[in-house]
Amino acid sequence: MKVIPYGKQSITQEDIDAVTAVLTSDYLTQGPVVPIFEKAVAQKVKVKHAVAVNSATSALHIACMAFDLGKGDILWTVPNTFVASANCARYCGADVDFVDIDPDTWNISIEKLKEKLCQAKQQNRLPKVLVPVHFAGQPTDEETIWELSKEYGFKVLEDASHAIGASHNDEPVGSCKWSHITVFSFHPVKIITTGEGGMAVTNDDELAERMAMLRTHGIIRDSALFKNNYEVIEPWYYEQQILGFNYRMTDISASLGVSQLARLDGYVQTRNSLANRYQSALADFPVQLPTVEKGNVSAYHLYLIRIKKNGAHTKTQHEVYNALKEKGILANVHYMPVHLHPYYRDLGFTDGQYPESERYSKDALTLPLYAALTHEQQDHVINTLKNIFKK
Ligand SMILES: *Cc1c(COP(=O)(O)O)cnc(C)c1O
């Protein structure tokens, strides 16, 4: 049997044809397809502006820059995420702090967020930006976070790397009804892919304009916005007004994105029905299963279980991981807490600071879940787990 990974892309003949069409066209980059992809995503998630870039990491970086995050400022996120959610602050010279997760949703704990904001206000150390992560594809409590952002004056930057196609109270993730900017990732393990790629979406005209400049060196070509006051503006003229980067997405990538986006709803449905199959099959296992909160549709980027203590029969995360691996099943752990990476320890973070995320990282296991996972493969995962927990 072939190895079953925890996640992987689905590529169809339409995808291959779309990419091939760009390869034989006039433009491989800075052509017409990136704006087409941006419009398609914006329409899909019901938002005004979309800025495509070469990764979600780049999108997080230019979003933080658009907020003017800098030295002396603080960004908060959760420890249970990929390091990029926190690193974006460090790129800007800002400090990072964390809010622990909820033991049931595995998303940011609203209770802990409220407590921490209250304390931070007294110490005059309020965050400038909060990065809530829609973990595994499940939206956070977006309305409450939005209310708190108004009360305490921080910006909300949703890391929706797991959650394109998800919705909260009938509002698609990315509509930015309850945030300033939302970021998506199109890495191959995510819901849809462009190879590498990401996007920042917003309803704010100024933030969108700034992010569009920042992704391409801080250069503008719109003569209405030029600052140099030359008498004659030559046709080849452009201006660099701020310090930006080359974070552009190629038209090759965007063409794959356009093609994949057309199948987004189907992918999310398939992921949900596979997740439901796991839910019923694993119901009697000594594990905690994921929950989906009322009002949420999860994109189910990841399917995780937490191994419960079960007396003398308790299996460790390590044992279950290895027993699965022996049968050709590559589980994973999402995530090792960000604050315990050596880079963050060097900044002063230490064990025991975020106990829920730390406990979680020691008993959670990510099982295979992707659109192309067959029922036969999934049954192999389920039966293997059955044998592991029986012993
Ligand atoms: C994948 C991921 C990122 C980074 O995405 P890239 O497109 O690989 O840069 C950021 N945050 C989270 C939560 C992710 O899962």
XYZ file of C-alpha atoms and ligand atoms in Angstrom:
406
model
C 0.000 0.000 0.000
C 1.203 3.516 -0.819
C 2.066 5.834 2.039
C -0.918 7.928 3.176
C 0.217 11.460 4.145
C -1.734 13.760 6.473
C -2.539 16.103 3.583
C -1.870 16.647 -0.078
C -3.041 18.485 -3.179
C -5.457 17.323 -5.884
C -4.451 18.204 -9.438
C -6.846 17.673 -12.355
C -6.407 17.834 -16.127
C -8.140 21.272 -16.036
C -5.407 22.513 -13.686
C -2.693 21.229 -16.006
C -4.378 22.831 -19.023
C -4.737 26.168 -17.209
C -1.057 26.241 -16.250
C 0.049 25.129 -19.707
C -1.967 27.947 -21.291
C 0.009 30.504 -19.257
C 3.337 28.830 -20.082
C 2.682 29.312 -23.787
C 1.297 32.872 -23.383
C 3.168 36.197 -23.437
C 3.433 36.638 -19.673
C 4.657 34.265 -16.990
C 4.363 36.987 -14.351
C 2.752 40.451 -14.117
C 0.282 39.370 -16.768
C -3.521 39.229 -16.718
C -4.092 36.114 -14.595
C -3.122 37.404 -11.152
C -5.862 40.104 -11.234
C -8.329 37.471 -12.475
C -7.455 35.220 -9.505
C -7.707 38.165 -7.098
C -11.163 39.090 -8.390
C -12.329 35.487 -8.229
C -11.245 35.072 -4.592
C -12.673 38.475 -3.614
C -16.012 37.532 -5.155
C -15.980 34.104 -3.525
C -15.373 35.396 0.009
C -17.432 38.599 -0.499
C -14.695 41.171 0.115
C -13.730 44.370 -1.718
C -9.959 44.005 -2.289
C -7.574 41.072 -2.732
C -3.777 41.250 -2.990
C -2.132 38.055 -4.240
C 1.407 37.309 -3.057
C 3.900 34.442 -3.141
C 2.944 32.994 0.296
C 0.713 33.551 3.308
C 3.888 34.435 5.188
C 4.431 37.359 2.781
C 0.767 38.319 3.124
C 1.087 38.414 6.935
C 4.238 40.538 6.614
C 2.755 43.189 4.299
C -0.445 43.228 6.366
C 1.577 44.048 9.493
C 3.483 46.723 7.547
C 0.220 48.189 6.277
C -0.835 48.506 9.943
C 2.463 50.353 10.593
C 3.470 47.721 13.115
C 6.998 48.490 14.301
C 9.477 48.686 17.123
C 7.794 49.100 20.491
C 4.513 47.627 19.227
C 3.125 44.211 20.194
C 1.331 41.556 18.156
C -0.625 38.797 19.864
C -1.420 35.388 18.443
C -1.876 31.826 19.739
C 0.941 29.349 20.481
C -0.985 26.636 18.620
C -0.186 27.802 15.110
C 2.486 27.756 12.447
C 5.419 30.020 13.314
C 4.545 32.431 10.471
C 1.568 33.828 12.457
C 4.055 35.233 14.982
C 7.131 35.812 12.812
C 5.378 38.575 10.839
C 5.667 40.822 13.903
C 9.370 40.082 14.268
C 10.007 41.049 10.615
C 8.668 44.481 11.563
C 10.774 44.731 14.735
C 7.679 44.373 16.940
C 7.279 42.121 19.979
C 5.134 38.992 20.090
C 2.957 37.706 22.892
C 0.542 34.793 23.012
C -2.976 33.987 24.195
C -3.609 30.358 25.155
C -6.175 28.163 23.387
C -9.563 26.827 24.398
C -9.465 23.127 25.461
C -12.484 22.213 23.293
C -12.322 24.314 20.108
C -8.473 24.466 20.095
C -8.904 28.053 18.876
C -7.961 31.207 20.790
C -9.592 31.215 24.245
C -11.907 34.218 24.408
C -11.880 34.055 28.190
C -8.070 34.229 28.324
C -8.053 36.957 25.684
C -10.389 39.105 27.779
C -8.301 38.569 30.929
C -5.072 39.363 29.132
C -6.474 42.521 27.518
C -7.689 43.738 30.880
C -4.231 43.239 32.414
C -2.438 44.691 29.394
C -4.547 47.826 29.604
C -3.512 48.377 33.219
C 0.145 47.880 32.286
C -0.196 50.075 29.200
C 0.986 47.163 27.028
C -2.005 46.628 24.730
C -1.370 44.867 21.399
C -1.502 46.829 18.166
C -2.454 43.725 16.163
C -4.202 40.469 17.099
C -3.787 37.460 14.788
C -6.599 34.966 15.470
C -5.999 31.664 13.666
C -8.982 29.682 12.357
C -7.366 26.494 13.529
C -7.830 23.365 11.389
C -10.414 25.304 9.367
C -12.823 26.231 12.159
C -13.589 29.965 12.480
C -12.874 31.660 15.802
C -15.541 33.641 17.696
C -15.189 36.501 15.254
C -17.896 38.866 16.548
C -16.532 38.855 20.091
C -12.986 39.471 18.875
C -14.282 42.360 16.752
C -16.103 43.890 19.748
C -12.929 43.591 21.825
C -10.873 45.204 19.043
C -13.139 48.255 19.206
C -12.994 48.372 22.978
C -9.202 48.043 23.167
C -8.196 49.594 19.838
C -6.247 46.787 18.172
C -6.303 45.642 14.529
C -7.642 42.188 13.665
C -5.543 40.221 11.183
C -7.216 36.853 10.607
C -4.816 34.043 9.738
C -7.188 31.979 7.589
C -4.440 29.819 6.115
C -6.579 26.797 7.108
C -9.949 28.256 6.388
C -10.743 29.344 2.841
C -14.239 27.979 2.198
C -15.254 28.070 5.880
C -18.018 30.308 7.217
C -19.190 31.764 10.511
C -22.870 32.684 10.997
C -23.338 32.516 7.214
C -20.468 34.948 6.623
C -17.618 33.503 4.533
C -14.211 33.624 6.210
C -12.411 36.446 4.404
C -15.404 38.778 4.049
C -13.674 40.879 6.733
C -17.018 41.714 8.322
C -15.281 41.316 11.682
C -11.642 42.063 10.811
C -9.357 44.537 9.061
C -7.420 42.032 6.937
C -7.676 38.266 6.329
C -4.853 36.119 4.971
C -5.086 32.852 3.006
C -2.386 30.294 2.138
C -2.255 28.282 -1.069
C 0.537 25.907 -0.043
C -0.147 22.396 -1.437
C -1.310 20.939 1.901
C -3.963 23.672 2.293
C -7.529 23.572 0.883
C -6.634 24.876 -2.597
C -3.153 25.452 -3.973
C -1.041 27.601 -6.279
C 2.198 25.687 -5.512
C 3.376 28.430 -3.187
C 1.097 31.396 -2.750
C -1.025 33.516 -0.477
C -3.472 36.378 -0.444
C -4.435 39.278 1.796
C -8.021 40.515 1.548
C -9.620 43.638 3.028
C -12.510 46.080 2.626
C -10.232 49.031 3.445
C -9.085 50.978 0.340
C -5.952 52.400 1.965
C -4.755 49.108 3.432
C -5.281 47.431 0.048
C -3.308 50.115 -1.770
C -0.444 49.925 0.710
C -0.245 46.131 0.530
C -0.283 46.256 -3.292
C 2.699 48.640 -3.191
C 4.565 46.635 -0.567
C 4.374 43.408 -2.566
C 6.196 45.045 -5.469
C 9.085 47.103 -4.032
C 6.893 49.999 -2.860
C 6.571 51.078 -6.488
C 3.532 52.758 -8.026
C 2.673 53.394 -11.674
C -0.539 55.383 -11.203
C 0.326 58.971 -12.258
C -2.402 60.401 -10.038
C -0.380 59.284 -7.013
C 3.115 60.411 -8.076
C 5.012 62.558 -5.596
C 7.899 63.772 -7.752
C 6.733 66.999 -9.265
C 8.235 66.719 -12.766
C 6.920 68.859 -15.552
C 6.885 65.998 -18.032
C 5.889 62.503 -16.954
C 7.466 60.109 -19.432
C 5.488 56.981 -20.368
C 8.079 54.667 -18.776
C 8.089 56.573 -15.507
C 7.346 54.946 -12.123
C 8.099 55.810 -8.511
C 9.267 53.922 -5.456
C 7.600 55.658 -2.546
C 8.107 53.236 0.333
C 10.421 50.294 0.989
C 8.718 47.128 -0.252
C 9.649 43.660 -1.475
C 9.258 41.356 -4.419
C 6.444 39.231 -3.000
C 4.560 38.904 -6.307
C 2.613 35.797 -7.301
C 3.359 34.541 -10.825
C 0.677 34.125 -13.481
C 1.640 30.439 -13.590
C 0.640 30.085 -9.933
C -2.449 32.255 -10.299
C -3.734 30.131 -13.203
C -3.565 27.058 -10.971
C -5.387 29.068 -8.296
C -8.220 30.099 -10.631
C -8.675 26.502 -11.710
C -8.572 25.150 -8.134
C -10.905 27.828 -6.758
C -13.686 26.561 -9.016
C -13.607 23.320 -6.987
C -13.388 24.927 -3.532
C -16.968 24.146 -2.440
C -16.600 20.525 -3.523
C -13.321 20.195 -1.621
C -14.817 21.603 1.562
C -17.809 19.264 1.235
C -15.568 16.240 0.703
C -13.388 17.186 3.672
C -16.497 17.569 5.841
C -17.925 14.219 4.804
C -14.577 12.488 5.437
C -14.368 14.229 8.825
C -17.886 12.971 9.627
C -16.785 9.438 8.758
C -13.922 9.769 11.261
C -16.314 11.223 13.870
C -18.627 8.188 13.770
C -15.872 5.595 13.441
C -13.786 6.982 16.309
C -16.674 7.852 18.656
C -15.900 5.011 21.104
C -12.125 5.377 21.013
C -10.223 6.781 24.018
C -9.708 10.042 22.167
C -11.136 13.560 22.198
C -12.633 14.414 18.809
C -12.858 17.827 17.175
C -16.023 19.844 17.685
C -17.539 22.334 15.278
C -19.212 25.236 17.081
C -22.799 26.223 16.316
C -22.929 28.661 13.382
C -19.605 27.460 11.972
C -18.843 25.567 8.789
C -15.276 24.269 9.077
C -13.084 23.991 5.988
C -11.539 20.953 7.771
C -7.993 21.673 6.656
C -6.883 19.278 9.400
C -8.520 16.431 11.283
C -7.044 16.059 14.755
C -7.690 13.781 17.678
C -6.390 14.071 21.233
C -5.376 10.876 22.971
C -7.117 10.598 26.351
C -5.620 9.122 29.462
C -7.062 5.618 29.743
C -5.523 4.000 32.842
C -2.945 1.312 32.133
C -4.061 1.221 28.488
C -2.984 4.795 27.775
C -1.065 5.075 24.536
C 1.333 7.924 24.065
C 1.298 10.237 21.082
C 4.696 8.784 20.144
C 3.400 5.187 20.249
C 0.334 5.931 18.153
C 2.361 7.942 15.646
C 4.860 5.092 15.195
C 2.234 2.358 15.051
C 0.458 4.270 12.277
C 3.735 4.820 10.464
C 4.427 1.084 10.486
C 1.217 0.677 8.474
C 2.143 3.354 5.955
C 0.147 6.153 7.575
C 1.991 9.416 8.131
C 0.267 11.302 10.944
C 1.608 14.648 12.147
C 1.302 17.084 15.055
C -0.124 20.573 14.540
C 1.475 22.306 16.334
C 4.481 22.333 18.583
C 3.786 25.528 20.569
C 5.415 28.493 18.829
C 6.803 29.952 22.072
C 8.874 26.820 22.759
C 10.932 27.025 19.559
C 14.530 28.018 20.370
C 14.107 31.351 18.564
C 11.210 32.293 20.878
C 12.866 30.825 23.974
C 15.781 33.162 23.212
C 13.281 36.026 23.392
C 12.360 34.930 26.927
C 9.465 32.513 26.482
C 9.537 29.318 28.503
C 7.699 26.078 29.410
C 4.485 26.361 31.373
C 3.440 29.784 30.095
C 0.574 28.517 27.922
C -0.403 25.213 29.571
C -3.363 24.360 27.334
C -1.336 24.681 24.116
C 1.487 22.717 25.698
C -0.813 19.899 26.886
C -2.473 19.875 23.493
C 0.844 19.508 21.653
C 1.644 16.408 23.733
C -1.543 14.453 23.043
C -2.792 15.700 19.643
C -2.341 13.818 16.396
C -3.263 14.941 12.877
C -4.816 12.106 10.863
C -4.850 11.972 7.048
C -7.518 14.225 5.539
C -7.559 15.558 2.000
C -10.011 15.657 -0.880
C -8.455 12.688 -2.702
C -8.398 10.405 0.378
C -10.462 7.340 -0.562
C -12.851 5.593 1.837
C -10.642 2.523 1.533
C -7.591 4.492 2.664
C -9.567 6.119 5.459
C -10.840 2.709 6.625
C -7.227 1.538 6.731
C -6.437 4.469 9.076
C -9.503 3.707 11.230
C -8.797 -0.044 11.452
C -5.158 0.568 12.268
C -6.191 2.887 15.101
C -8.660 0.246 16.306
C -5.831 -2.285 16.582
C -3.544 0.200 18.307
C -6.075 1.085 20.998
C -7.207 -2.549 21.474
C -3.774 -3.711 22.636
C 0.583 27.346 6.233
C 0.391 28.404 7.244
C 1.006 29.661 7.142
C 2.025 29.980 6.109
O 1.591 29.775 4.821
P 2.629 29.850 3.612
O 1.733 30.096 2.429
O 3.321 28.538 3.568
O 3.559 30.990 3.865
C 0.688 30.618 8.079
N -0.160 30.357 9.095
C -0.746 29.162 9.234
C -1.687 28.949 10.370
C -0.473 28.143 8.333
O -1.021 26.931 8.506
